[in-house]
Coordinates of C-alpha atoms in Angstrom, one line a residue:
M1 CA 0.0 0.0 0.0
A2 CA 1.4 3.4 -0.9
K3 CA 2.0 5.9 1.8
F4 CA 2.0 9.7 1.5
R5 CA 4.7 11.2 3.6
E6 CA 3.9 14.9 3.2
A7 CA 3.3 15.6 6.8
E8 CA 7.0 15.0 7.8
A9 CA 8.0 17.7 5.4
F10 CA 6.4 20.3 7.6
D11 CA 6.6 18.6 11.1
S12 CA 10.2 17.5 11.2
S13 CA 12.1 16.7 14.4
A14 CA 14.3 19.5 15.5
N15 CA 17.1 17.0 15.9
A16 CA 16.8 15.6 12.4
A17 CA 19.7 16.1 10.0
Y18 CA 17.3 16.7 7.1
T19 CA 13.8 17.8 6.2
M20 CA 11.8 15.5 3.9
L21 CA 10.0 16.9 0.9
P22 CA 6.6 15.3 -0.1
W23 CA 7.1 11.7 -1.1
R24 CA 5.3 8.4 -1.4
F25 CA 6.3 4.7 -1.7
T26 CA 4.9 1.4 -2.7
A27 CA 6.1 -2.2 -2.9
L28 CA 7.8 -3.0 -6.2
D29 CA 8.0 -6.8 -6.1
G30 CA 8.2 -9.7 -3.8
N31 CA 11.9 -9.2 -3.0
D32 CA 11.3 -6.6 -0.2
R33 CA 12.0 -3.7 -2.5
Y34 CA 10.1 -0.5 -2.7
V35 CA 9.9 2.4 -5.2
A36 CA 9.7 5.9 -3.7
T37 CA 8.6 8.9 -5.8
N38 CA 8.3 12.6 -5.2
L39 CA 5.9 15.2 -6.6
V40 CA 7.5 15.2 -10.1
G41 CA 8.1 11.5 -10.4
E42 CA 11.8 11.4 -9.5
H43 CA 12.2 7.8 -8.2
L44 CA 14.5 5.5 -6.3
V45 CA 14.2 1.8 -5.5
L46 CA 15.1 1.2 -1.9
D47 CA 15.0 -1.7 0.5
R48 CA 12.7 -1.9 3.5
E49 CA 15.4 -0.9 6.0
T50 CA 16.4 2.2 4.1
I51 CA 12.8 3.2 3.6
G52 CA 12.1 2.9 7.3
K53 CA 15.2 4.9 8.3
F54 CA 14.4 7.7 5.8
A55 CA 10.7 7.9 7.0
R56 CA 11.8 8.1 10.6
Q57 CA 14.4 10.7 9.7
E58 CA 17.2 8.4 11.0
L59 CA 19.1 8.1 7.8
A60 CA 22.7 9.1 8.3
P61 CA 24.4 11.4 5.8
A62 CA 27.0 8.6 5.3
D63 CA 24.4 6.2 4.1
P64 CA 24.8 5.5 0.3
A65 CA 21.1 6.4 -0.2
Y66 CA 21.4 9.8 1.5
D67 CA 23.0 11.7 -1.4
E68 CA 20.7 10.0 -4.0
L69 CA 17.6 11.1 -2.0
K70 CA 19.1 14.6 -1.7
A71 CA 19.9 14.8 -5.4
R72 CA 16.5 13.7 -6.4
H73 CA 14.7 16.2 -4.2
F74 CA 13.4 13.9 -1.5
L75 CA 15.2 15.8 1.3
I76 CA 16.9 19.1 2.1
D77 CA 19.5 19.7 4.8
D78 CA 21.7 22.4 6.2
D79 CA 24.0 22.1 3.2
T80 CA 21.5 23.4 0.7
N81 CA 17.8 24.3 0.1
V82 CA 18.2 24.4 -3.7
A83 CA 16.1 21.2 -4.0
V84 CA 13.0 23.1 -3.2
D85 CA 13.6 25.6 -6.0
L86 CA 14.5 22.7 -8.5
L87 CA 11.4 20.8 -7.4
A88 CA 9.2 23.8 -8.0
L89 CA 10.8 24.4 -11.4
K90 CA 10.1 20.8 -12.4
V91 CA 6.4 21.0 -11.3
R92 CA 6.0 24.2 -13.4
T93 CA 7.6 22.5 -16.4
K94 CA 5.3 19.5 -16.2
L95 CA 2.2 21.7 -15.9
A96 CA 3.3 24.3 -18.4
P97 CA 1.4 22.7 -21.4
L98 CA -1.9 23.4 -19.7
A99 CA -1.6 27.0 -20.7
N100 CA -1.5 26.2 -24.4
F101 CA -4.5 24.0 -25.0
T102 CA -5.8 22.5 -27.4
A103 CA -3.3 21.2 -30.0
L104 CA -5.0 18.2 -31.6
H105 CA -8.3 18.9 -33.5
I106 CA -10.0 15.8 -34.9
F107 CA -12.5 16.2 -37.8
V108 CA -14.8 13.3 -38.4
V109 CA -15.5 14.0 -42.0
T110 CA -17.6 10.9 -42.6
L111 CA -19.0 7.8 -41.0
R112 CA -19.0 5.9 -44.3
C113 CA -16.6 2.9 -44.4
E114 CA -16.2 -0.1 -46.6
H115 CA -14.6 -2.2 -43.8
S116 CA -16.7 -4.0 -41.2
C117 CA -14.2 -4.4 -38.3
P118 CA -15.9 -6.2 -35.4
Y119 CA -13.8 -4.3 -32.8
C120 CA -14.6 -0.9 -34.4
Q121 CA -15.1 1.6 -31.6
V122 CA -17.4 3.9 -33.6
S123 CA -20.6 3.4 -35.4
R124 CA -20.1 3.3 -39.2
A125 CA -22.4 3.8 -42.2
N126 CA -22.5 2.0 -45.5
N127 CA -20.5 3.5 -48.4
D128 CA -23.7 5.0 -50.1
R129 CA -24.9 6.9 -47.0
G130 CA -23.9 10.5 -47.9
E131 CA -26.0 11.9 -45.1
F132 CA -23.2 10.9 -42.7
D133 CA -20.7 13.2 -44.3
M134 CA -19.7 16.4 -42.7
S135 CA -21.0 19.5 -44.5
R136 CA -19.1 22.5 -45.7
E137 CA -20.9 24.7 -43.3
T138 CA -20.0 22.4 -40.3
A139 CA -16.4 22.2 -41.4
L140 CA -16.0 26.0 -41.6
K141 CA -17.7 26.6 -38.2
S142 CA -15.4 23.9 -36.7
L143 CA -12.4 25.8 -38.1
D144 CA -13.7 28.9 -36.2
L145 CA -13.2 27.0 -33.0
V146 CA -9.9 25.5 -34.0
F147 CA -8.3 28.9 -34.4
R148 CA -9.7 30.1 -31.1
S149 CA -7.3 27.6 -29.3
P150 CA -4.4 29.3 -27.7
S151 CA -2.0 26.5 -28.7
P152 CA 0.9 27.8 -30.8
A153 CA 0.8 24.4 -32.7
L154 CA -2.4 23.1 -34.3
K155 CA -2.7 19.6 -35.7
I156 CA -5.9 18.8 -37.7
E157 CA -6.5 15.1 -38.0
F158 CA -9.1 13.7 -40.4
Q159 CA -11.0 10.6 -39.3
G160 CA -14.0 8.5 -40.2
G161 CA -15.3 6.0 -41.0
E162 CA -12.9 6.0 -43.9
S163 CA -11.8 9.6 -44.2
L164 CA -10.8 9.5 -47.8
L165 CA -14.4 8.8 -48.9
N166 CA -14.9 12.5 -48.3
L167 CA -11.7 13.8 -49.9
P168 CA -13.4 16.9 -51.3
L169 CA -14.2 18.2 -47.8
I170 CA -10.6 17.4 -46.6
K171 CA -9.3 19.5 -49.4
L172 CA -11.6 22.3 -48.5
I173 CA -10.6 22.2 -44.8
V174 CA -6.9 22.2 -45.6
E175 CA -7.2 25.1 -48.0
E176 CA -9.3 27.2 -45.6
A177 CA -7.1 26.4 -42.6
K178 CA -4.0 27.5 -44.5
R179 CA -5.7 30.6 -45.6
R180 CA -6.7 31.5 -42.1
N181 CA -3.2 30.6 -40.8
E182 CA -1.7 33.4 -43.0
T183 CA -3.0 35.7 -40.3
A184 CA -3.0 33.3 -37.3
R185 CA 0.6 32.3 -37.8
R186 CA 0.4 28.9 -36.0
E187 CA 2.5 25.9 -36.5
L188 CA 0.0 24.0 -38.6
A189 CA 0.0 20.3 -39.4
F190 CA -2.4 17.8 -41.0
V191 CA -2.9 14.0 -40.6
V192 CA -5.2 11.7 -42.6
A193 CA -6.3 8.6 -40.8
T194 CA -7.2 6.0 -43.4
N195 CA -7.3 2.2 -43.9
L196 CA -5.6 2.8 -47.3
A197 CA -8.0 0.5 -49.1
V198 CA -9.4 3.4 -51.2
L199 CA -6.2 5.4 -51.5
D200 CA -5.8 6.7 -55.1
D201 CA -3.4 8.9 -57.0
E202 CA -5.6 12.0 -56.4
A203 CA -5.4 11.6 -52.7
L204 CA -1.6 11.0 -52.8
T205 CA -0.9 13.9 -55.0
F206 CA -3.0 16.1 -52.7
C207 CA -1.2 14.9 -49.5
K208 CA 2.2 15.4 -51.2
A209 CA 1.3 19.0 -52.2
E210 CA 0.0 19.9 -48.8
N211 CA 2.6 18.0 -46.6
I212 CA -0.1 15.8 -45.1
L213 CA 0.9 12.8 -42.9
V214 CA -0.8 9.5 -43.3
S215 CA -1.8 7.2 -40.3
T216 CA -3.2 3.7 -41.0
S217 CA -4.1 0.5 -39.2
L218 CA -1.9 -2.6 -39.3
D219 CA -2.9 -5.4 -36.9
G220 CA -0.2 -7.8 -37.9
P221 CA 0.4 -10.4 -40.6
A222 CA -2.1 -11.1 -43.3
G223 CA -4.2 -13.8 -41.6
L224 CA -4.7 -11.8 -38.4
H225 CA -5.2 -8.4 -40.1
N226 CA -7.8 -9.8 -42.5
A227 CA -9.7 -11.5 -39.7
N228 CA -9.6 -8.3 -37.6
R229 CA -10.4 -6.0 -40.4
P230 CA -12.7 -7.7 -43.0
R231 CA -13.8 -6.0 -46.2
P232 CA -15.3 -7.1 -49.5
G233 CA -12.7 -9.1 -51.4
R234 CA -11.0 -10.2 -48.1
D235 CA -7.9 -8.2 -49.1
S236 CA -7.6 -5.7 -46.3
H237 CA -4.0 -6.6 -45.5
E238 CA -2.9 -6.6 -49.2
R239 CA -4.5 -3.2 -49.7
A240 CA -3.0 -1.8 -46.5
V241 CA 0.6 -3.0 -47.3
D242 CA 0.3 -1.8 -50.9
G243 CA -1.0 1.6 -49.7
I244 CA 1.9 1.9 -47.2
H245 CA 4.4 1.3 -50.0
R246 CA 2.7 3.7 -52.4
A247 CA 2.3 6.4 -49.7
R248 CA 5.9 6.2 -48.7
G249 CA 7.0 6.4 -52.3
V250 CA 5.2 9.7 -52.7
L251 CA 5.2 11.3 -49.2
G252 CA 8.4 9.9 -47.8
H253 CA 9.2 6.9 -45.6
Y254 CA 8.7 8.6 -42.2
N255 CA 5.4 10.4 -43.2
V256 CA 3.4 7.2 -42.9
G257 CA 2.6 5.7 -39.5
A258 CA 0.6 2.7 -38.4
L259 CA -1.4 1.6 -35.3
M260 CA -2.5 -1.9 -34.2
T261 CA -5.3 -3.0 -31.9
T262 CA -5.1 -6.1 -29.8
T263 CA -7.9 -8.6 -30.2
S264 CA -8.3 -12.1 -28.7
A265 CA -6.8 -13.5 -31.9
S266 CA -3.7 -11.3 -31.4
L267 CA -2.8 -12.6 -28.0
N268 CA -0.7 -15.6 -29.1
Q269 CA 0.9 -13.7 -32.0
V270 CA 2.7 -10.8 -30.5
K271 CA 6.1 -11.8 -32.0
A272 CA 4.5 -12.2 -35.4
I273 CA 2.8 -8.8 -35.1
I274 CA 6.1 -7.1 -34.2
D275 CA 7.9 -9.0 -37.0
E276 CA 5.4 -7.7 -39.5
Y277 CA 6.1 -4.1 -38.4
L278 CA 9.8 -4.9 -38.8
R279 CA 9.3 -6.5 -42.2
L280 CA 7.6 -3.3 -43.3
D281 CA 10.4 -1.2 -41.9
F282 CA 8.5 0.7 -39.2
G283 CA 10.6 2.1 -36.4
G284 CA 8.3 1.0 -33.6
I285 CA 4.9 -0.3 -32.5
F286 CA 2.2 0.8 -30.1
L287 CA 0.9 -2.4 -28.4
R288 CA -2.5 -1.1 -27.4
P289 CA -5.6 -2.9 -25.9
L290 CA -9.2 -2.6 -26.9
S291 CA -11.3 0.2 -25.4
P292 CA -14.8 -0.4 -24.0
Y293 CA -16.8 1.5 -26.7
G294 CA -18.8 1.1 -29.8
F295 CA -18.9 -2.2 -31.7
A296 CA -16.1 -3.5 -29.4
I297 CA -18.9 -3.8 -26.8
K298 CA -21.7 -4.8 -29.2
T299 CA -19.7 -7.7 -30.6
K300 CA -18.2 -8.6 -27.2
S301 CA -14.7 -8.0 -28.5
Y302 CA -13.8 -5.9 -25.4
A303 CA -14.7 -8.7 -23.0
A304 CA -12.8 -11.3 -25.1
Y305 CA -9.7 -11.2 -22.9
S306 CA -8.8 -10.0 -19.4
R307 CA -6.5 -7.2 -18.4
E308 CA -4.1 -9.9 -17.0
R309 CA -4.0 -11.6 -20.4
W310 CA -3.3 -8.4 -22.2
L311 CA -0.5 -7.6 -19.7
E312 CA 1.0 -11.0 -20.5
F313 CA 0.8 -10.2 -24.2
Y314 CA 2.3 -6.7 -23.6
F315 CA 5.3 -7.8 -21.6
E316 CA 6.0 -10.7 -24.0
G317 CA 6.1 -8.1 -26.7
L318 CA 8.2 -5.7 -24.7
D319 CA 10.8 -8.3 -23.9
Y320 CA 10.9 -9.4 -27.5
I321 CA 11.5 -5.7 -28.6
I322 CA 14.3 -5.4 -25.9
S323 CA 15.9 -8.5 -27.4
L324 CA 15.7 -7.1 -30.9
N325 CA 17.5 -4.0 -29.7
R326 CA 20.2 -6.1 -28.2
Q327 CA 20.6 -7.6 -31.7
G328 CA 21.0 -4.2 -33.3
F329 CA 17.5 -3.4 -34.4
D330 CA 16.5 0.2 -33.5
F331 CA 12.9 -0.5 -32.7
I332 CA 10.7 1.2 -30.0
E333 CA 7.5 0.4 -28.1
H334 CA 5.7 3.7 -28.1
Y335 CA 3.5 3.2 -25.1
A336 CA 6.5 2.4 -22.9
A337 CA 8.4 5.3 -24.4
M338 CA 5.6 7.8 -23.4
V339 CA 5.5 6.4 -19.9
L340 CA 9.3 6.5 -19.6
K341 CA 9.2 10.1 -20.7
K342 CA 7.2 10.9 -17.6
M343 CA 9.3 8.7 -15.4
L344 CA 12.8 9.8 -16.6
T345 CA 12.4 13.4 -17.7
P346 CA 10.8 16.5 -16.4
L347 CA 8.6 16.7 -19.5
Q348 CA 4.9 15.8 -20.1
T349 CA 3.5 13.6 -22.8
S350 CA 0.7 14.7 -25.1
Y351 CA -0.9 11.2 -24.9
V352 CA -4.4 11.8 -23.4
D353 CA -4.4 8.7 -21.2
L354 CA -1.2 9.8 -19.4
M355 CA -2.3 13.4 -18.6
S356 CA -3.4 14.8 -15.2
P357 CA -5.7 16.6 -15.3
A358 CA -7.1 14.5 -18.1
G359 CA -6.3 15.4 -21.7
I360 CA -10.0 15.5 -22.7
G361 CA -10.7 18.8 -24.4
I362 CA -7.4 20.4 -23.5
A363 CA -5.1 17.9 -25.4
A364 CA -7.5 16.9 -28.1
I365 CA -11.1 17.7 -29.2
V366 CA -13.4 16.1 -31.8
Y367 CA -15.7 17.8 -34.3
N368 CA -18.2 15.2 -35.4
Y369 CA -19.7 15.0 -38.9
D370 CA -23.0 16.6 -37.5
G371 CA -21.3 19.5 -35.7
T372 CA -21.4 18.0 -32.2
V373 CA -18.1 18.7 -30.3
Y374 CA -16.8 15.9 -28.1
A375 CA -14.1 16.0 -25.4
S376 CA -12.1 13.2 -27.0
D377 CA -12.4 10.5 -29.6
E378 CA -13.5 8.1 -26.9
S379 CA -16.2 10.5 -25.9
R380 CA -17.6 10.3 -29.4
M381 CA -17.5 6.5 -29.3
L382 CA -19.4 6.6 -26.0
A383 CA -22.0 8.9 -27.6
E384 CA -22.5 6.4 -30.5
M385 CA -23.6 4.0 -27.7
G386 CA -26.3 6.5 -26.6
D387 CA -24.4 8.3 -23.8
Q388 CA -23.9 12.0 -24.5
T389 CA -22.2 12.8 -21.1
F390 CA -19.0 14.2 -22.8
A391 CA -20.8 16.0 -25.7
L392 CA -19.6 19.6 -25.1
G393 CA -21.9 21.4 -27.5
N394 CA -22.4 22.0 -31.2
V395 CA -20.5 24.2 -33.6
H396 CA -23.8 25.5 -35.1
R397 CA -25.2 26.9 -31.8
D398 CA -22.4 27.2 -29.2
S399 CA -19.5 29.5 -28.8
F400 CA -15.9 28.6 -28.0
E401 CA -16.5 29.8 -24.4
D402 CA -19.7 27.8 -24.1
I403 CA -17.9 24.7 -25.2
M404 CA -14.6 25.0 -23.3
L405 CA -16.0 26.6 -20.1
G406 CA -19.1 24.5 -19.8
D407 CA -19.7 22.0 -17.0
A408 CA -19.6 19.1 -19.4
L409 CA -15.8 19.7 -19.7
L410 CA -14.8 21.6 -16.6
E411 CA -16.5 19.2 -14.2
P412 CA -14.6 16.0 -15.3
L413 CA -11.4 18.0 -15.7
T414 CA -11.7 19.2 -12.1
Q415 CA -12.3 15.7 -10.8
S416 CA -9.5 14.3 -12.9
F417 CA -6.5 16.0 -11.2
A418 CA -4.9 12.8 -9.9
G419 CA -3.0 14.7 -7.2
S420 CA -6.2 15.2 -5.3
V421 CA -8.3 12.2 -6.3
P422 CA -9.0 9.6 -3.6
G423 CA -6.9 6.5 -4.4
C424 CA -4.5 8.5 -6.6
S425 CA -3.2 11.1 -4.2
S426 CA -1.6 8.5 -2.0
C427 CA -0.3 6.4 -4.9
A428 CA 3.5 6.4 -5.5
F429 CA 2.8 6.0 -9.2
E430 CA 0.6 9.1 -9.5
P431 CA 3.3 11.4 -11.0
W432 CA 3.6 9.0 -14.0
C433 CA -0.1 8.2 -14.4
G434 CA -3.0 10.0 -15.9
A435 CA -6.7 10.2 -15.5
D436 CA -9.3 8.8 -17.8
P437 CA -12.8 10.0 -16.8
V438 CA -14.4 8.7 -20.0
F439 CA -13.1 5.2 -19.4
H440 CA -14.2 5.2 -15.8
H441 CA -17.6 6.7 -16.7
A442 CA -18.1 4.0 -19.3
T443 CA -17.0 1.1 -17.0
Q444 CA -18.1 2.3 -13.6
G445 CA -20.6 5.1 -14.2
D446 CA -18.4 7.6 -12.4
P447 CA -15.7 9.8 -14.0
V448 CA -13.4 9.3 -11.0
G449 CA -14.0 5.6 -10.6
K450 CA -13.3 3.2 -7.8
K451 CA -9.5 2.7 -8.2
P452 CA -9.2 -0.8 -6.7
L453 CA -11.7 -2.0 -9.3
S454 CA -10.3 0.0 -12.2
A455 CA -8.8 -1.9 -15.1
F456 CA -7.1 1.4 -16.1
C457 CA -5.3 1.6 -12.7
T458 CA -4.3 -2.1 -12.4
R459 CA -3.0 -2.1 -16.0
S460 CA -1.1 1.1 -15.4
M461 CA 0.5 0.0 -12.1
A462 CA 1.6 -3.3 -13.6
L463 CA 3.2 -1.4 -16.5
F464 CA 5.1 0.9 -14.2
R465 CA 6.3 -2.0 -12.0
G466 CA 7.3 -3.9 -15.1
L467 CA 9.4 -1.0 -16.5
I468 CA 11.1 -0.3 -13.3
T469 CA 12.1 -3.9 -12.6
R470 CA 13.5 -4.3 -16.0
M471 CA 15.6 -1.1 -15.6
E472 CA 16.8 -2.1 -12.2
A473 CA 17.8 -5.6 -13.4
D474 CA 19.9 -4.5 -16.4
D475 CA 21.9 -1.4 -17.1
D476 CA 21.7 -2.0 -20.8
V477 CA 17.9 -1.9 -20.6
R478 CA 18.0 1.3 -18.5
A479 CA 20.2 2.9 -21.2
L480 CA 17.7 1.7 -23.9
F481 CA 14.7 3.1 -21.9
E482 CA 16.5 6.4 -21.4
K483 CA 16.9 6.6 -25.1
W484 CA 13.2 5.9 -25.7
A485 CA 12.2 8.5 -23.1
N486 CA 14.1 11.2 -24.9
R487 CA 12.6 10.2 -28.3
A488 CA 9.0 10.1 -27.1

């Protein structure tokens, strides 16, 4: 059980050689080792005896752990108080991105799609249902809100359905955004999320001319990918791989990315999945689980495996990737890299699930085809299941202030600051973790959630422990993880 040792920082013994700054600890494994963290996630792995001495303020300056605790801002003594200023600076650095919200703006330009993926997390429409396309008027009103964001960098991502089925609207949005940016002077970027099955020369020529990145789905080798992502002709994998090669040939190798989703069929194939990414010369992979939304619930895909089984899959994959790096392959696991960025650097990640307060609305926001504005992509998925809790407003009737300052966003954001949430504030892993009010609302009916019952929490804590134990056991792994952290 984690303990919060803030009190001692302000009620220290007059005879103590040092004053403790706020810190927490929790058991790391079954070998009587503990991980201690401070406010910004600086951490040390200590044995029970050292933890006890430090907590009782009996740790001698000659103890090997003393200088480490001092250097990492766990204590101050008569020698120096600089740790307090450095700790404050790191807190400000981690929270600085909050002032420049929202960077990612997702446009759902259509719900039409020619795939019928059973795990799909959004409702989709048949290819001939044009009424599920975003209109020109909705697109322009959405852009009004995009450029109200204070973020110096704006990324517009086009999603679906299959986004390329509404290519004319994508062209309009890009053209208009660039026109407005002549005055706004933001750092402007565009991404098209596509399954690549309908990619044609017109779309490629346009993406090349406008410096648009492409993001696609790749679930693994052909048999697995085609089972996960069926389409007429049963050639989803063939089309995806062909599209990857064609897009790279026009846009450049590093301007095409891919994501995978773990289904029950994936669980025994993690090495084959990673090998497929290597075969196609991707520099890394994001081993991500299913989310409890949309067709993933209706088709029971989400319940097809437990969090424990996914963790087995994840760590088997992570260890395989570590072994590949030992063999000379420069290959990264992106989820671990984002966590390690928070663990090993003073910087934040822009990944919504690892932000506190939550990244909904302030890291990313979604403009649906009908003009409804959602706090996140997951919020839109939840709405497709009939739950509009995280619908923030509509571009046709609500102002930027109404949307960003309304209770639908501010209430869950207020409740999602992990440093003050019951069950999180006393957790040693809190500085590395995030808050996911949409997930907890979907699974427990409460944006805060009951942490001991939370799949989000148990999965995250297992991940943190797994990363630390691997670093502690092998200096080469620590060096690899430090490299990943600085690249994330």
